[in-house]
PDB file of C-alpha atoms and ligand atoms in Angstrom:
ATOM      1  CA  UNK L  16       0.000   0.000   0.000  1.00  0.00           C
ATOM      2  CA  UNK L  17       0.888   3.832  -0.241  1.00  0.00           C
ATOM      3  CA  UNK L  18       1.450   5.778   3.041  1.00  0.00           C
ATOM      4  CA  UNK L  19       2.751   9.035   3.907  1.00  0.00           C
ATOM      5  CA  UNK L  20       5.514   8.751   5.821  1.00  0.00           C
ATOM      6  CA  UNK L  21       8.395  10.170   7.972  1.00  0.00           C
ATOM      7  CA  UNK L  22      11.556   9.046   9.441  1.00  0.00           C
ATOM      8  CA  UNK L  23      12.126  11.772  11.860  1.00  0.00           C
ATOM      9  CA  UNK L  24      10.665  14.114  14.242  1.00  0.00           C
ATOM     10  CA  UNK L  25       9.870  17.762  12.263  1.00  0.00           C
ATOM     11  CA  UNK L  26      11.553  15.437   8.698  1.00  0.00           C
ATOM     12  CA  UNK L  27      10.488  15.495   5.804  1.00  0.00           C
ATOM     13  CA  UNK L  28       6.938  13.381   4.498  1.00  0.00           C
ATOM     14  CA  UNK L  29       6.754  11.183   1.620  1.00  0.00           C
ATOM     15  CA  UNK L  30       5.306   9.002   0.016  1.00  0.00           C
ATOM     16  CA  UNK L  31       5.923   5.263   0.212  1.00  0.00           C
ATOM     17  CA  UNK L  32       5.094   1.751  -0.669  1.00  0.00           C
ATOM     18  CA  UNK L  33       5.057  -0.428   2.265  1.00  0.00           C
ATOM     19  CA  UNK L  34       3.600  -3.875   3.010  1.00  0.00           C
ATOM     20  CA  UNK L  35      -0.312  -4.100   3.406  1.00  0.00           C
ATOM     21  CA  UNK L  36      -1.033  -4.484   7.308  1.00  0.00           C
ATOM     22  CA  UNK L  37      -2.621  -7.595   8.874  1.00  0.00           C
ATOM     23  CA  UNK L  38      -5.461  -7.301  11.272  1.00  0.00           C
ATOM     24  CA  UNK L  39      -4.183  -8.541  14.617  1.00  0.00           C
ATOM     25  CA  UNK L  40      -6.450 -11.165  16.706  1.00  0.00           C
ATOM     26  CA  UNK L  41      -9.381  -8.657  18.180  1.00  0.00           C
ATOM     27  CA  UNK L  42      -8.632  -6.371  15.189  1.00  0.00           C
ATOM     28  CA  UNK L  43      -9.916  -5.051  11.598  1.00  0.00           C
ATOM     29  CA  UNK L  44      -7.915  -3.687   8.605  1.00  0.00           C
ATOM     30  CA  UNK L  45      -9.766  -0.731   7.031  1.00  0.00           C
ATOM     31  CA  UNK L  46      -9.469   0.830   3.567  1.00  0.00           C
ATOM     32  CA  UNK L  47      -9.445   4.585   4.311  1.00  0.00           C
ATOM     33  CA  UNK L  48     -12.226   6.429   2.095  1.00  0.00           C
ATOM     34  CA  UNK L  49     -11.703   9.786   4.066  1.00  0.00           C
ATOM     35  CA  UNK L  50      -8.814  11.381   6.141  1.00  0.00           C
ATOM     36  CA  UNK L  51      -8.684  14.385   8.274  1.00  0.00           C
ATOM     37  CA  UNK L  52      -5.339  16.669   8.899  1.00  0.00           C
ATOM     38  CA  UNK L  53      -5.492  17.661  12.671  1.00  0.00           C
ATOM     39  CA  UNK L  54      -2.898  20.022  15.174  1.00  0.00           C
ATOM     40  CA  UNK L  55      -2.620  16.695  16.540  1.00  0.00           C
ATOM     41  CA  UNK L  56      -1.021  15.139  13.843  1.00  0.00           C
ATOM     42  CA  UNK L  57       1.601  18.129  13.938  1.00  0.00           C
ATOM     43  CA  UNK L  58       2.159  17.407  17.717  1.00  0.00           C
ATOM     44  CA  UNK L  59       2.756  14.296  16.815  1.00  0.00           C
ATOM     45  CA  UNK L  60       5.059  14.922  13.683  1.00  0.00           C
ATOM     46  CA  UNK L  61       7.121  17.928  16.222  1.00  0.00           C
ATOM     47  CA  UNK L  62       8.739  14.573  18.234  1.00  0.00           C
ATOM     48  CA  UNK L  63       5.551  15.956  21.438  1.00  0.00           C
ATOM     49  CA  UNK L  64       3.829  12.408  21.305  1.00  0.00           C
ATOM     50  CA  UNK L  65       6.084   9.654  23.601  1.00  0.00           C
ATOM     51  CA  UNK L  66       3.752   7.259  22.253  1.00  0.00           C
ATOM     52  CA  UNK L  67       4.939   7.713  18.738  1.00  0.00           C
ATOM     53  CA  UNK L  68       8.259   5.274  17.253  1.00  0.00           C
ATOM     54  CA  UNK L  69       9.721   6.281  14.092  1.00  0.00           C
ATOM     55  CA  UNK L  70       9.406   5.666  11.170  1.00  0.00           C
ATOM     56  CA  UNK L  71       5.549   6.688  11.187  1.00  0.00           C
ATOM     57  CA  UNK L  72       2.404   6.957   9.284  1.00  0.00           C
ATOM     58  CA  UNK L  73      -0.117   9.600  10.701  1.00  0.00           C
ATOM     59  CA  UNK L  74      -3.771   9.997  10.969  1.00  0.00           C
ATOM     60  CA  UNK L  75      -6.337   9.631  13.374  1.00  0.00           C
ATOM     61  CA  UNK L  76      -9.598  11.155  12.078  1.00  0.00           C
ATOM     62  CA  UNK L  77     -10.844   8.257   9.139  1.00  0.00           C
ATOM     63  CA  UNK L  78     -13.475   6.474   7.969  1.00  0.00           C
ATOM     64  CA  UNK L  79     -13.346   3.243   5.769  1.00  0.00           C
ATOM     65  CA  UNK L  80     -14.715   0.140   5.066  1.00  0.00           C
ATOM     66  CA  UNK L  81     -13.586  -3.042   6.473  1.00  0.00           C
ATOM     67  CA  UNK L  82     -11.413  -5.321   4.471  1.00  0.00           C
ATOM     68  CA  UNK L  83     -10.437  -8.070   7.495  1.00  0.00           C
ATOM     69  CA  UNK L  84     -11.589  -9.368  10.257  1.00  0.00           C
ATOM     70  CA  UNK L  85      -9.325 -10.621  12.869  1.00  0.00           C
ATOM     71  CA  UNK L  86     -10.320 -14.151  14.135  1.00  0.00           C
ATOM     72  CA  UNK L  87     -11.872 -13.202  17.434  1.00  0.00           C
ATOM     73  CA  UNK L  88     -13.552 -10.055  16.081  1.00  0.00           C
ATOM     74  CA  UNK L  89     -17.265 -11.053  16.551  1.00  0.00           C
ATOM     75  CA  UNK L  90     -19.489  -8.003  16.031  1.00  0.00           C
ATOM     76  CA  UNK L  91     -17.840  -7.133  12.373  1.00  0.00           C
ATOM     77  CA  UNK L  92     -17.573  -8.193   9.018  1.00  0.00           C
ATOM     78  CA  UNK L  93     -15.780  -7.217   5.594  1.00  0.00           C
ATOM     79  CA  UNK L  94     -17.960  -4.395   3.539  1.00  0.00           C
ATOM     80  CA  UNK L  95     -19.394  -2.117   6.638  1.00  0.00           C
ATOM     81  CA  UNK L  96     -18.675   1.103   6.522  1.00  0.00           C
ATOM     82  CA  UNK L  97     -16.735   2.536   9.628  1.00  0.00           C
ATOM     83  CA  UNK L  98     -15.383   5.201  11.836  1.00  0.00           C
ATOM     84  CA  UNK L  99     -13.466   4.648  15.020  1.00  0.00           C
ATOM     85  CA  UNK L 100     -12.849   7.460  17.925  1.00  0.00           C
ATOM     86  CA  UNK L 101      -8.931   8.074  18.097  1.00  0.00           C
ATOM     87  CA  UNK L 102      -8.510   6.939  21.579  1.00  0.00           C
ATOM     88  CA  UNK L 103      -9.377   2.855  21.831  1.00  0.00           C
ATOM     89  CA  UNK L 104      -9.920   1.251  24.942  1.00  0.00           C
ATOM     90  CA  UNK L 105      -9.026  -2.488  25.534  1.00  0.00           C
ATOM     91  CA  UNK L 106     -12.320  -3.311  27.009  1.00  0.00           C
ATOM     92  CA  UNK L 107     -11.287  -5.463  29.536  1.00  0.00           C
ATOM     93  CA  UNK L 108      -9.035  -2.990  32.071  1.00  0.00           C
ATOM     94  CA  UNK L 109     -11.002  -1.379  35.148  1.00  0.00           C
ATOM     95  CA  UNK L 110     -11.122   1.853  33.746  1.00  0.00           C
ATOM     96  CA  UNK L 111     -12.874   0.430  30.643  1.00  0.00           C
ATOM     97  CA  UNK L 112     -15.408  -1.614  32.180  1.00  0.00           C
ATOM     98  CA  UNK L 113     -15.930   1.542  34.117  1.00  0.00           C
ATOM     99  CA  UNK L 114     -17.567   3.470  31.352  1.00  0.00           C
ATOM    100  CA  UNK L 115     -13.784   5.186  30.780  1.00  0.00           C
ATOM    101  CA  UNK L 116     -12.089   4.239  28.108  1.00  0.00           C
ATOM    102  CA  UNK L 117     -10.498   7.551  27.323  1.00  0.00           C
ATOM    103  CA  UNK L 118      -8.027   6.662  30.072  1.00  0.00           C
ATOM    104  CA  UNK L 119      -7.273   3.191  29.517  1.00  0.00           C
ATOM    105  CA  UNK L 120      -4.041   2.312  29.972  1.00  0.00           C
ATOM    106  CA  UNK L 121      -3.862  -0.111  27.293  1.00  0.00           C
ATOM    107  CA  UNK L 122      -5.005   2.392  24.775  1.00  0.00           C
ATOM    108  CA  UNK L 123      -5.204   2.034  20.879  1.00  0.00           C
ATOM    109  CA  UNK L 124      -4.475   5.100  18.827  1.00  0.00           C
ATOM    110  CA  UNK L 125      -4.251   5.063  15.040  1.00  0.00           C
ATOM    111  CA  UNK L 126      -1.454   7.427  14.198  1.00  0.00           C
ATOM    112  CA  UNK L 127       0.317   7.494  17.352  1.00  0.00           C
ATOM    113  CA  UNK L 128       0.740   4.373  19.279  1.00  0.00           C
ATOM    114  CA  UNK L 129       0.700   2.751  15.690  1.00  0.00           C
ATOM    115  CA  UNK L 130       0.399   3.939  11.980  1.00  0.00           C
ATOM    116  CA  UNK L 131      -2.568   5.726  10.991  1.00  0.00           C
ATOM    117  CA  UNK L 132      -4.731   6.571   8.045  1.00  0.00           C
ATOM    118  CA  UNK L 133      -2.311   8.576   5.946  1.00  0.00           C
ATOM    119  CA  UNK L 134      -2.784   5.158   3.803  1.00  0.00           C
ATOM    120  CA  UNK L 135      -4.129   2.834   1.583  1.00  0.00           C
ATOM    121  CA  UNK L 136      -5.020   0.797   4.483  1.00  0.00           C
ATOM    122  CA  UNK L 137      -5.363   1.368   8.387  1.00  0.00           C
ATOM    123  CA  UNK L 138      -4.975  -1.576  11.030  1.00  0.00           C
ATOM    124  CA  UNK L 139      -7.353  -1.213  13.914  1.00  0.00           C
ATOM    125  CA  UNK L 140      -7.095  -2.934  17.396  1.00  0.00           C
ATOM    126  CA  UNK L 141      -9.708  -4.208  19.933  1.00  0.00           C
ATOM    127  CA  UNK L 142     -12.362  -3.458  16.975  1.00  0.00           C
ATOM    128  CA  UNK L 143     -15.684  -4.620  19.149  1.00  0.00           C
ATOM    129  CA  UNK L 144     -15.069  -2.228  21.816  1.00  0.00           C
ATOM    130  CA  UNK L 145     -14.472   1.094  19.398  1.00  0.00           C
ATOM    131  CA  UNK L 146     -15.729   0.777  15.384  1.00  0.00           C
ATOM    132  CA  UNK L 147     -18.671   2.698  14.924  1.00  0.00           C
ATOM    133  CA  UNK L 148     -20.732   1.764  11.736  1.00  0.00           C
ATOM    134  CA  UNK L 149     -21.741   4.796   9.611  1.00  0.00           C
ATOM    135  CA  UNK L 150     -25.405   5.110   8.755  1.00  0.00           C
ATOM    136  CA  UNK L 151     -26.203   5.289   5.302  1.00  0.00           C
ATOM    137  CA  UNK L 152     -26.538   9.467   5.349  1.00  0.00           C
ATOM    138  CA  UNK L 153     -23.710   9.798   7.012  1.00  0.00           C
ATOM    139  CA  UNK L 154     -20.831  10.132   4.137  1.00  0.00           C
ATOM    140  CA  UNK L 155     -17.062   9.351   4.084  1.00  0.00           C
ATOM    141  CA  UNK L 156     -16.008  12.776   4.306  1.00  0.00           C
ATOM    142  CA  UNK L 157     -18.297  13.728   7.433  1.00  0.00           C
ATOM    143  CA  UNK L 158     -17.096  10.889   8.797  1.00  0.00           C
ATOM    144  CA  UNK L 159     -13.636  11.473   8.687  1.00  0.00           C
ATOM    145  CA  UNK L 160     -13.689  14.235  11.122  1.00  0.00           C
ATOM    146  CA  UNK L 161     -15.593  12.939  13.885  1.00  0.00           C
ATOM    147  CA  UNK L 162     -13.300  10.177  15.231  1.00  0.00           C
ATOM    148  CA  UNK L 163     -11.319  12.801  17.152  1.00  0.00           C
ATOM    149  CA  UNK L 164     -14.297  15.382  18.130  1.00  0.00           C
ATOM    150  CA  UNK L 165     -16.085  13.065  19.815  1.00  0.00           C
ATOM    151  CA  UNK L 166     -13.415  11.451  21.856  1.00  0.00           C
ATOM    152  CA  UNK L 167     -12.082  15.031  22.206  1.00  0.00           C
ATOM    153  CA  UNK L 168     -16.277  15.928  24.200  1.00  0.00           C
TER     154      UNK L 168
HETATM  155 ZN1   ZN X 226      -8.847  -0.665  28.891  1.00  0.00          ZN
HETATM  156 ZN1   ZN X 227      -7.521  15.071  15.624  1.00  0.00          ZN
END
C-alpha cells in the first residue's frame, strides 16, 4: 500500500510503498475512504507524542470500510462502513469496564501508538469495543472528522 511517511521528528513526508497491514487477533484492517489533517497530527510529527516510534504513518480522524476481520472479532464483518474514535480502549481494564475508556491504559491510537490513516489501508485494534458503523446518510467525508471530536467531548 501507499502511506505518507516520515523518518524523523519535524523530517520530511513522503510518500511510500510499504507492506499491506494484517489485522491482529481482536482487530480489523480498514481501507481509508476519508482522512482528516489535525494540530494533533503536527504534535505528533514535532517529536511531542512519547507514544509515537519512528518511522511513522499519521492519521487519526478516518473512515473506511472493512477489508479483514481478525479471528476473534465477533461483532464485524468485511464491507461495513466505519469510523473509530482516536482513543481505543481495551475493554477489559477497570477503567474500561468503568464506562472510561479515554483513560485506559492499554489504549489504541491510530497514528500514534501505531500507523494511521495517511494510507491505503489502516490496522485497527480491539475493533468490538471502538468501530462505529456509519449510517447510510452519514458520508465518508463527514465521517472522517468525527473520530477525534467526539473522543475530544
Ligand atoms: Zn482498557
Ligand atoms: Zn484530531
Amino acid at each position: 500500500m501507499k502511506v505518507a511517511i516520515y523518518k524523523e521528528f519535524q523530517g520530511p513526508i513522503s510518500i511510500a510503498r510499504v507492506n499491506d497491514p494484517n489485522p491482529t487477533e481482536f482487530g480489523v484492517v480498514i481501507k481509508v475512504e476519508a482522512s482528516g489533517l489535525c494540530l494533533s497530527d503536527w504534535h505528533g510529527w514535532m517529536g511531542h507524542d512519547p507514544d509515537i516510534s519512528l518511522p511513522h504513518v499519521p492519521g487519526h480522524e478516518f473512515s473506511g470500510t472493512i477489508m479483514s476481520v481478525g479471528k476473534k472479532v465477533k461483532n464485524w464483518r468485511a464491507g461495513q462502513r466505519v469510523t473509530v474514535p482516536f482513543v481505543g480502549g481495551c475493554g477489559s481494564c477497570t477503567y474500561c469496564l468503568e464506562g472510561n475508556q479515554q483513560v485506559c491504559d492499554f489504549q489504541f491510537q491510530p497514528g500514534f501508538t501505531a500507523w494511521g490513516s495517511f494510507a491505503e489501508y489502516v490496522a485497527i485494534d480491539y475493533a468490538d469495543v471502538n468501530l462505529v458503523e456509519l449510517p447510510e446518510d452519514i458520508n465518508f467525508l463527514e465521517a472522517a472528522g468525527l473520530g477525534c471530536r467526539f473522543i475530544t467531548a
